[in-house]
């Protein structure tokens, strides 16, 4: 078991992994895309990092947070909604992610990941196949654009899963009731998201759904 784990980590160190998405602040510390990038770097992956930060996060703590894991902050962009910014981000995705082994998309529901940006990543994947993982709090809103990708792993919160099942207006559901709904509709969740594997999280549980 230990040897197998060490072999997996050794293989991970050879991978080039792109991380794109929003970075926010929680209790004074960065989270979101920055936290994902740091975790990937901690496992030894070679990280290309493209993130957008809003007014709620100070540049100093974010810079230190990334430097501790030797992640470049060259492509950290201050977020202001505009078409010019969208085009700039698309240019960055083409520059950073064209030769990656995997790309992780972190979407926290603020609308930063526009259809144009998602489409640019799907286009990169079609020309240079790479594994795509998506951590999204608003997958349903951009579902038609995500379906252009081949998603290997999708992480959703339970609210998003219920929206995808058409049950967002259901009355208050207990944790046990939610568990039964997710388990009984696991195949449908994978089908409507075109994902091979999914992780649905709630306040108390995590549900693993998979085709492989």
PDB file of C-alpha atoms in Angstrom:
ATOM      1  CA  UNK A   1       0.000   0.000   0.000  1.00  0.00           C
ATOM      2  CA  UNK A   2       2.732   2.469   0.961  1.00  0.00           C
ATOM      3  CA  UNK A   3       4.746   1.667  -2.177  1.00  0.00           C
ATOM      4  CA  UNK A   4       1.680   2.177  -4.365  1.00  0.00           C
ATOM      5  CA  UNK A   5       1.013   5.544  -2.705  1.00  0.00           C
ATOM      6  CA  UNK A   6       4.623   6.659  -3.181  1.00  0.00           C
ATOM      7  CA  UNK A   7       4.496   5.621  -6.843  1.00  0.00           C
ATOM      8  CA  UNK A   8       1.327   7.710  -7.301  1.00  0.00           C
ATOM      9  CA  UNK A   9       2.959  10.767  -5.720  1.00  0.00           C
ATOM     10  CA  UNK A  10       6.076  10.263  -7.841  1.00  0.00           C
ATOM     11  CA  UNK A  11       3.918  10.176 -10.993  1.00  0.00           C
ATOM     12  CA  UNK A  12       2.036  13.301  -9.846  1.00  0.00           C
ATOM     13  CA  UNK A  13       5.325  15.221  -9.697  1.00  0.00           C
ATOM     14  CA  UNK A  14       5.707  14.764 -13.463  1.00  0.00           C
ATOM     15  CA  UNK A  15       2.347  16.345 -14.273  1.00  0.00           C
ATOM     16  CA  UNK A  16       1.740  19.884 -15.519  1.00  0.00           C
ATOM     17  CA  UNK A  17      -1.514  21.138 -14.053  1.00  0.00           C
ATOM     18  CA  UNK A  18      -3.336  24.364 -14.809  1.00  0.00           C
ATOM     19  CA  UNK A  19      -5.614  25.956 -12.206  1.00  0.00           C
ATOM     20  CA  UNK A  20      -8.047  28.684 -13.220  1.00  0.00           C
ATOM     21  CA  UNK A  21     -10.753  30.404 -11.206  1.00  0.00           C
ATOM     22  CA  UNK A  22     -11.691  32.874  -8.531  1.00  0.00           C
ATOM     23  CA  UNK A  23      -9.717  33.476  -5.350  1.00  0.00           C
ATOM     24  CA  UNK A  24     -11.608  34.860  -2.348  1.00  0.00           C
ATOM     25  CA  UNK A  25     -10.768  35.586   1.265  1.00  0.00           C
ATOM     26  CA  UNK A  26     -12.029  33.595   4.241  1.00  0.00           C
ATOM     27  CA  UNK A  27     -10.967  34.539   7.772  1.00  0.00           C
ATOM     28  CA  UNK A  28      -8.160  36.607   6.272  1.00  0.00           C
ATOM     29  CA  UNK A  29      -6.758  33.733   4.192  1.00  0.00           C
ATOM     30  CA  UNK A  30      -7.110  33.082   0.458  1.00  0.00           C
ATOM     31  CA  UNK A  31      -9.346  30.228  -0.621  1.00  0.00           C
ATOM     32  CA  UNK A  32     -10.866  29.041  -3.882  1.00  0.00           C
ATOM     33  CA  UNK A  33      -8.481  28.733  -6.819  1.00  0.00           C
ATOM     34  CA  UNK A  34      -5.427  29.757  -4.766  1.00  0.00           C
ATOM     35  CA  UNK A  35      -6.070  27.009  -2.214  1.00  0.00           C
ATOM     36  CA  UNK A  36      -6.505  24.406  -4.961  1.00  0.00           C
ATOM     37  CA  UNK A  37      -3.272  25.520  -6.650  1.00  0.00           C
ATOM     38  CA  UNK A  38      -1.390  25.329  -3.366  1.00  0.00           C
ATOM     39  CA  UNK A  39      -2.693  21.817  -2.674  1.00  0.00           C
ATOM     40  CA  UNK A  40      -1.619  20.685  -6.145  1.00  0.00           C
ATOM     41  CA  UNK A  41       1.825  22.212  -5.637  1.00  0.00           C
ATOM     42  CA  UNK A  42       2.041  20.519  -2.243  1.00  0.00           C
ATOM     43  CA  UNK A  43       1.684  17.146  -3.967  1.00  0.00           C
ATOM     44  CA  UNK A  44       4.503  18.041  -6.319  1.00  0.00           C
ATOM     45  CA  UNK A  45       2.555  19.030  -9.440  1.00  0.00           C
ATOM     46  CA  UNK A  46       3.921  21.752 -11.727  1.00  0.00           C
ATOM     47  CA  UNK A  47       1.269  24.478 -11.441  1.00  0.00           C
ATOM     48  CA  UNK A  48       0.264  27.115 -13.982  1.00  0.00           C
ATOM     49  CA  UNK A  49      -2.009  29.507 -12.097  1.00  0.00           C
ATOM     50  CA  UNK A  50      -4.563  31.924 -13.565  1.00  0.00           C
ATOM     51  CA  UNK A  51      -6.872  33.578 -11.063  1.00  0.00           C
ATOM     52  CA  UNK A  52      -9.099  36.603 -10.547  1.00  0.00           C
ATOM     53  CA  UNK A  53      -9.316  38.287  -7.163  1.00  0.00           C
ATOM     54  CA  UNK A  54     -11.884  40.830  -6.034  1.00  0.00           C
ATOM     55  CA  UNK A  55     -11.729  43.748  -3.621  1.00  0.00           C
ATOM     56  CA  UNK A  56     -12.214  41.446  -0.633  1.00  0.00           C
ATOM     57  CA  UNK A  57      -8.702  40.021  -0.779  1.00  0.00           C
ATOM     58  CA  UNK A  58      -5.551  42.006  -0.058  1.00  0.00           C
ATOM     59  CA  UNK A  59      -2.642  41.484  -2.497  1.00  0.00           C
ATOM     60  CA  UNK A  60      -0.043  41.053   0.273  1.00  0.00           C
ATOM     61  CA  UNK A  61      -1.490  37.924   1.939  1.00  0.00           C
ATOM     62  CA  UNK A  62      -2.279  36.360  -1.455  1.00  0.00           C
ATOM     63  CA  UNK A  63       1.257  37.017  -2.709  1.00  0.00           C
ATOM     64  CA  UNK A  64       2.786  35.445   0.401  1.00  0.00           C
ATOM     65  CA  UNK A  65       0.363  32.526   0.217  1.00  0.00           C
ATOM     66  CA  UNK A  66       1.463  31.716  -3.341  1.00  0.00           C
ATOM     67  CA  UNK A  67       5.159  32.307  -2.762  1.00  0.00           C
ATOM     68  CA  UNK A  68       5.176  29.775   0.068  1.00  0.00           C
ATOM     69  CA  UNK A  69       4.321  27.123  -2.535  1.00  0.00           C
ATOM     70  CA  UNK A  70       6.507  28.625  -5.283  1.00  0.00           C
ATOM     71  CA  UNK A  71       3.496  29.499  -7.437  1.00  0.00           C
ATOM     72  CA  UNK A  72       3.872  32.432  -9.802  1.00  0.00           C
ATOM     73  CA  UNK A  73       1.470  35.333  -9.277  1.00  0.00           C
ATOM     74  CA  UNK A  74       2.166  36.738 -12.734  1.00  0.00           C
ATOM     75  CA  UNK A  75      -1.328  35.834 -13.945  1.00  0.00           C
ATOM     76  CA  UNK A  76      -3.368  36.948 -10.925  1.00  0.00           C
ATOM     77  CA  UNK A  77      -5.840  39.497 -12.284  1.00  0.00           C
ATOM     78  CA  UNK A  78      -7.851  42.071 -10.349  1.00  0.00           C
ATOM     79  CA  UNK A  79     -11.453  41.369 -11.287  1.00  0.00           C
ATOM     80  CA  UNK A  80     -13.587  44.049 -12.900  1.00  0.00           C
ATOM     81  CA  UNK A  81     -16.414  42.797 -15.119  1.00  0.00           C
ATOM     82  CA  UNK A  82     -15.801  43.871 -18.727  1.00  0.00           C
ATOM     83  CA  UNK A  83     -15.478  42.421 -22.213  1.00  0.00           C
ATOM     84  CA  UNK A  84     -11.860  43.581 -22.317  1.00  0.00           C
ATOM     85  CA  UNK A  85     -11.077  41.569 -19.200  1.00  0.00           C
ATOM     86  CA  UNK A  86     -12.771  38.482 -20.639  1.00  0.00           C
ATOM     87  CA  UNK A  87     -10.628  38.727 -23.784  1.00  0.00           C
ATOM     88  CA  UNK A  88      -7.504  39.174 -21.649  1.00  0.00           C
ATOM     89  CA  UNK A  89      -8.325  36.057 -19.636  1.00  0.00           C
ATOM     90  CA  UNK A  90      -8.966  34.047 -22.804  1.00  0.00           C
ATOM     91  CA  UNK A  91      -5.537  35.093 -24.088  1.00  0.00           C
ATOM     92  CA  UNK A  92      -3.997  33.959 -20.788  1.00  0.00           C
ATOM     93  CA  UNK A  93      -5.721  30.561 -20.965  1.00  0.00           C
ATOM     94  CA  UNK A  94      -4.286  29.941 -24.418  1.00  0.00           C
ATOM     95  CA  UNK A  95      -0.832  30.958 -23.259  1.00  0.00           C
ATOM     96  CA  UNK A  96      -0.830  28.904 -20.048  1.00  0.00           C
ATOM     97  CA  UNK A  97      -2.917  25.801 -20.667  1.00  0.00           C
ATOM     98  CA  UNK A  98      -2.151  24.576 -24.192  1.00  0.00           C
ATOM     99  CA  UNK A  99       0.317  21.921 -23.020  1.00  0.00           C
ATOM    100  CA  UNK A 100      -1.098  20.938 -19.618  1.00  0.00           C
ATOM    101  CA  UNK A 101      -1.781  17.356 -18.533  1.00  0.00           C
ATOM    102  CA  UNK A 102      -4.820  18.554 -16.574  1.00  0.00           C
ATOM    103  CA  UNK A 103      -6.801  21.747 -16.008  1.00  0.00           C
ATOM    104  CA  UNK A 104      -8.782  22.408 -12.815  1.00  0.00           C
ATOM    105  CA  UNK A 105     -11.580  24.987 -13.030  1.00  0.00           C
ATOM    106  CA  UNK A 106     -12.721  26.583  -9.756  1.00  0.00           C
ATOM    107  CA  UNK A 107     -16.014  28.476 -10.080  1.00  0.00           C
ATOM    108  CA  UNK A 108     -17.495  30.053  -6.949  1.00  0.00           C
ATOM    109  CA  UNK A 109     -20.714  31.401  -8.430  1.00  0.00           C
ATOM    110  CA  UNK A 110     -19.798  35.031  -9.061  1.00  0.00           C
ATOM    111  CA  UNK A 111     -20.103  34.800 -12.845  1.00  0.00           C
ATOM    112  CA  UNK A 112     -16.399  35.349 -13.483  1.00  0.00           C
ATOM    113  CA  UNK A 113     -16.151  32.141 -15.500  1.00  0.00           C
ATOM    114  CA  UNK A 114     -18.008  33.403 -18.570  1.00  0.00           C
ATOM    115  CA  UNK A 115     -19.178  31.228 -21.474  1.00  0.00           C
ATOM    116  CA  UNK A 116     -16.329  32.685 -23.542  1.00  0.00           C
ATOM    117  CA  UNK A 117     -13.675  31.643 -21.016  1.00  0.00           C
ATOM    118  CA  UNK A 118     -15.190  28.177 -20.556  1.00  0.00           C
ATOM    119  CA  UNK A 119     -15.385  27.827 -24.344  1.00  0.00           C
ATOM    120  CA  UNK A 120     -11.723  28.739 -24.741  1.00  0.00           C
ATOM    121  CA  UNK A 121     -10.714  25.938 -22.345  1.00  0.00           C
ATOM    122  CA  UNK A 122     -12.966  23.473 -24.198  1.00  0.00           C
ATOM    123  CA  UNK A 123     -11.288  24.532 -27.456  1.00  0.00           C
ATOM    124  CA  UNK A 124      -7.826  23.960 -25.954  1.00  0.00           C
ATOM    125  CA  UNK A 125      -8.888  20.493 -24.784  1.00  0.00           C
ATOM    126  CA  UNK A 126     -10.180  19.565 -28.244  1.00  0.00           C
ATOM    127  CA  UNK A 127      -6.802  20.395 -29.802  1.00  0.00           C
ATOM    128  CA  UNK A 128      -4.558  19.129 -27.013  1.00  0.00           C
ATOM    129  CA  UNK A 129      -6.474  16.549 -24.942  1.00  0.00           C
ATOM    130  CA  UNK A 130      -6.067  17.022 -21.210  1.00  0.00           C
ATOM    131  CA  UNK A 131      -7.960  15.892 -18.134  1.00  0.00           C
ATOM    132  CA  UNK A 132     -10.534  18.452 -16.986  1.00  0.00           C
ATOM    133  CA  UNK A 133     -11.724  18.737 -13.386  1.00  0.00           C
ATOM    134  CA  UNK A 134     -14.409  21.253 -12.391  1.00  0.00           C
ATOM    135  CA  UNK A 135     -15.259  22.535  -8.901  1.00  0.00           C
ATOM    136  CA  UNK A 136     -18.377  24.634  -9.468  1.00  0.00           C
ATOM    137  CA  UNK A 137     -20.973  26.367  -7.320  1.00  0.00           C
ATOM    138  CA  UNK A 138     -22.933  27.426 -10.427  1.00  0.00           C
ATOM    139  CA  UNK A 139     -22.595  24.566 -12.907  1.00  0.00           C
ATOM    140  CA  UNK A 140     -26.279  24.681 -13.857  1.00  0.00           C
ATOM    141  CA  UNK A 141     -26.004  28.277 -15.072  1.00  0.00           C
ATOM    142  CA  UNK A 142     -23.166  27.416 -17.483  1.00  0.00           C
ATOM    143  CA  UNK A 143     -24.101  23.787 -18.164  1.00  0.00           C
ATOM    144  CA  UNK A 144     -24.535  24.207 -21.926  1.00  0.00           C
ATOM    145  CA  UNK A 145     -20.957  25.500 -22.203  1.00  0.00           C
ATOM    146  CA  UNK A 146     -19.438  22.933 -19.861  1.00  0.00           C
ATOM    147  CA  UNK A 147     -21.001  20.183 -21.972  1.00  0.00           C
ATOM    148  CA  UNK A 148     -18.520  21.082 -24.721  1.00  0.00           C
ATOM    149  CA  UNK A 149     -15.781  19.646 -22.494  1.00  0.00           C
ATOM    150  CA  UNK A 150     -14.970  16.085 -21.510  1.00  0.00           C
ATOM    151  CA  UNK A 151     -15.085  16.437 -17.729  1.00  0.00           C
ATOM    152  CA  UNK A 152     -13.312  13.676 -15.831  1.00  0.00           C
ATOM    153  CA  UNK A 153     -14.190  14.894 -12.329  1.00  0.00           C
ATOM    154  CA  UNK A 154     -16.914  17.311 -11.235  1.00  0.00           C
ATOM    155  CA  UNK A 155     -17.463  18.621  -7.718  1.00  0.00           C
ATOM    156  CA  UNK A 156     -20.866  20.127  -6.925  1.00  0.00           C
ATOM    157  CA  UNK A 157     -22.593  21.290  -3.784  1.00  0.00           C
ATOM    158  CA  UNK A 158     -25.937  19.673  -3.009  1.00  0.00           C
ATOM    159  CA  UNK A 159     -27.884  22.810  -4.034  1.00  0.00           C
ATOM    160  CA  UNK A 160     -26.434  22.616  -7.547  1.00  0.00           C
ATOM    161  CA  UNK A 161     -27.160  18.892  -7.738  1.00  0.00           C
ATOM    162  CA  UNK A 162     -30.798  19.539  -6.827  1.00  0.00           C
ATOM    163  CA  UNK A 163     -31.044  22.221  -9.532  1.00  0.00           C
ATOM    164  CA  UNK A 164     -29.709  19.787 -12.111  1.00  0.00           C
ATOM    165  CA  UNK A 165     -32.355  17.278 -11.017  1.00  0.00           C
ATOM    166  CA  UNK A 166     -35.099  19.914 -11.301  1.00  0.00           C
ATOM    167  CA  UNK A 167     -35.748  19.831  -7.553  1.00  0.00           C
ATOM    168  CA  UNK A 168     -34.457  23.251  -6.529  1.00  0.00           C
ATOM    169  CA  UNK A 169     -37.918  24.335  -5.345  1.00  0.00           C
ATOM    170  CA  UNK A 170     -38.433  21.298  -3.111  1.00  0.00           C
ATOM    171  CA  UNK A 171     -39.444  21.870   0.489  1.00  0.00           C
ATOM    172  CA  UNK A 172     -36.781  21.659   3.179  1.00  0.00           C
ATOM    173  CA  UNK A 173     -35.156  18.234   2.922  1.00  0.00           C
ATOM    174  CA  UNK A 174     -33.428  16.408   5.740  1.00  0.00           C
ATOM    175  CA  UNK A 175     -29.845  15.236   5.335  1.00  0.00           C
ATOM    176  CA  UNK A 176     -31.098  11.654   5.153  1.00  0.00           C
ATOM    177  CA  UNK A 177     -33.648  12.592   2.504  1.00  0.00           C
ATOM    178  CA  UNK A 178     -30.990  14.413   0.503  1.00  0.00           C
ATOM    179  CA  UNK A 179     -28.738  11.355   0.727  1.00  0.00           C
ATOM    180  CA  UNK A 180     -31.473   9.141  -0.724  1.00  0.00           C
ATOM    181  CA  UNK A 181     -32.174  11.575  -3.576  1.00  0.00           C
ATOM    182  CA  UNK A 182     -28.502  11.807  -4.560  1.00  0.00           C
ATOM    183  CA  UNK A 183     -27.976   8.051  -4.410  1.00  0.00           C
ATOM    184  CA  UNK A 184     -31.153   7.279  -6.366  1.00  0.00           C
ATOM    185  CA  UNK A 185     -30.308   9.844  -9.055  1.00  0.00           C
ATOM    186  CA  UNK A 186     -26.551   9.329  -9.335  1.00  0.00           C
ATOM    187  CA  UNK A 187     -26.761   8.127 -12.937  1.00  0.00           C
ATOM    188  CA  UNK A 188     -28.916  11.094 -13.951  1.00  0.00           C
ATOM    189  CA  UNK A 189     -26.463  13.576 -12.384  1.00  0.00           C
ATOM    190  CA  UNK A 190     -23.608  12.050 -14.380  1.00  0.00           C
ATOM    191  CA  UNK A 191     -25.708  12.052 -17.551  1.00  0.00           C
ATOM    192  CA  UNK A 192     -26.886  15.676 -17.360  1.00  0.00           C
ATOM    193  CA  UNK A 193     -23.341  16.873 -16.585  1.00  0.00           C
ATOM    194  CA  UNK A 194     -21.603  14.513 -19.054  1.00  0.00           C
ATOM    195  CA  UNK A 195     -19.058  13.868 -16.322  1.00  0.00           C
ATOM    196  CA  UNK A 196     -17.326  10.539 -15.757  1.00  0.00           C
ATOM    197  CA  UNK A 197     -17.134  11.054 -12.011  1.00  0.00           C
ATOM    198  CA  UNK A 198     -18.738  13.458  -9.571  1.00  0.00           C
ATOM    199  CA  UNK A 199     -18.459  14.441  -5.933  1.00  0.00           C
ATOM    200  CA  UNK A 200     -21.572  16.009  -4.403  1.00  0.00           C
ATOM    201  CA  UNK A 201     -21.055  17.685  -1.037  1.00  0.00           C
ATOM    202  CA  UNK A 202     -23.560  18.776   1.589  1.00  0.00           C
ATOM    203  CA  UNK A 203     -23.213  20.199   5.085  1.00  0.00           C
ATOM    204  CA  UNK A 204     -22.654  16.760   6.583  1.00  0.00           C
ATOM    205  CA  UNK A 205     -21.851  14.320   3.773  1.00  0.00           C
ATOM    206  CA  UNK A 206     -20.021  13.766   0.520  1.00  0.00           C
ATOM    207  CA  UNK A 207     -21.384  11.468  -2.193  1.00  0.00           C
ATOM    208  CA  UNK A 208     -19.058   9.886  -4.759  1.00  0.00           C
ATOM    209  CA  UNK A 209     -20.659   9.105  -8.122  1.00  0.00           C
ATOM    210  CA  UNK A 210     -18.682   7.427 -10.864  1.00  0.00           C
ATOM    211  CA  UNK A 211     -18.567   5.587 -14.156  1.00  0.00           C
ATOM    212  CA  UNK A 212     -14.953   4.466 -13.643  1.00  0.00           C
TER     213      UNK A 212
END
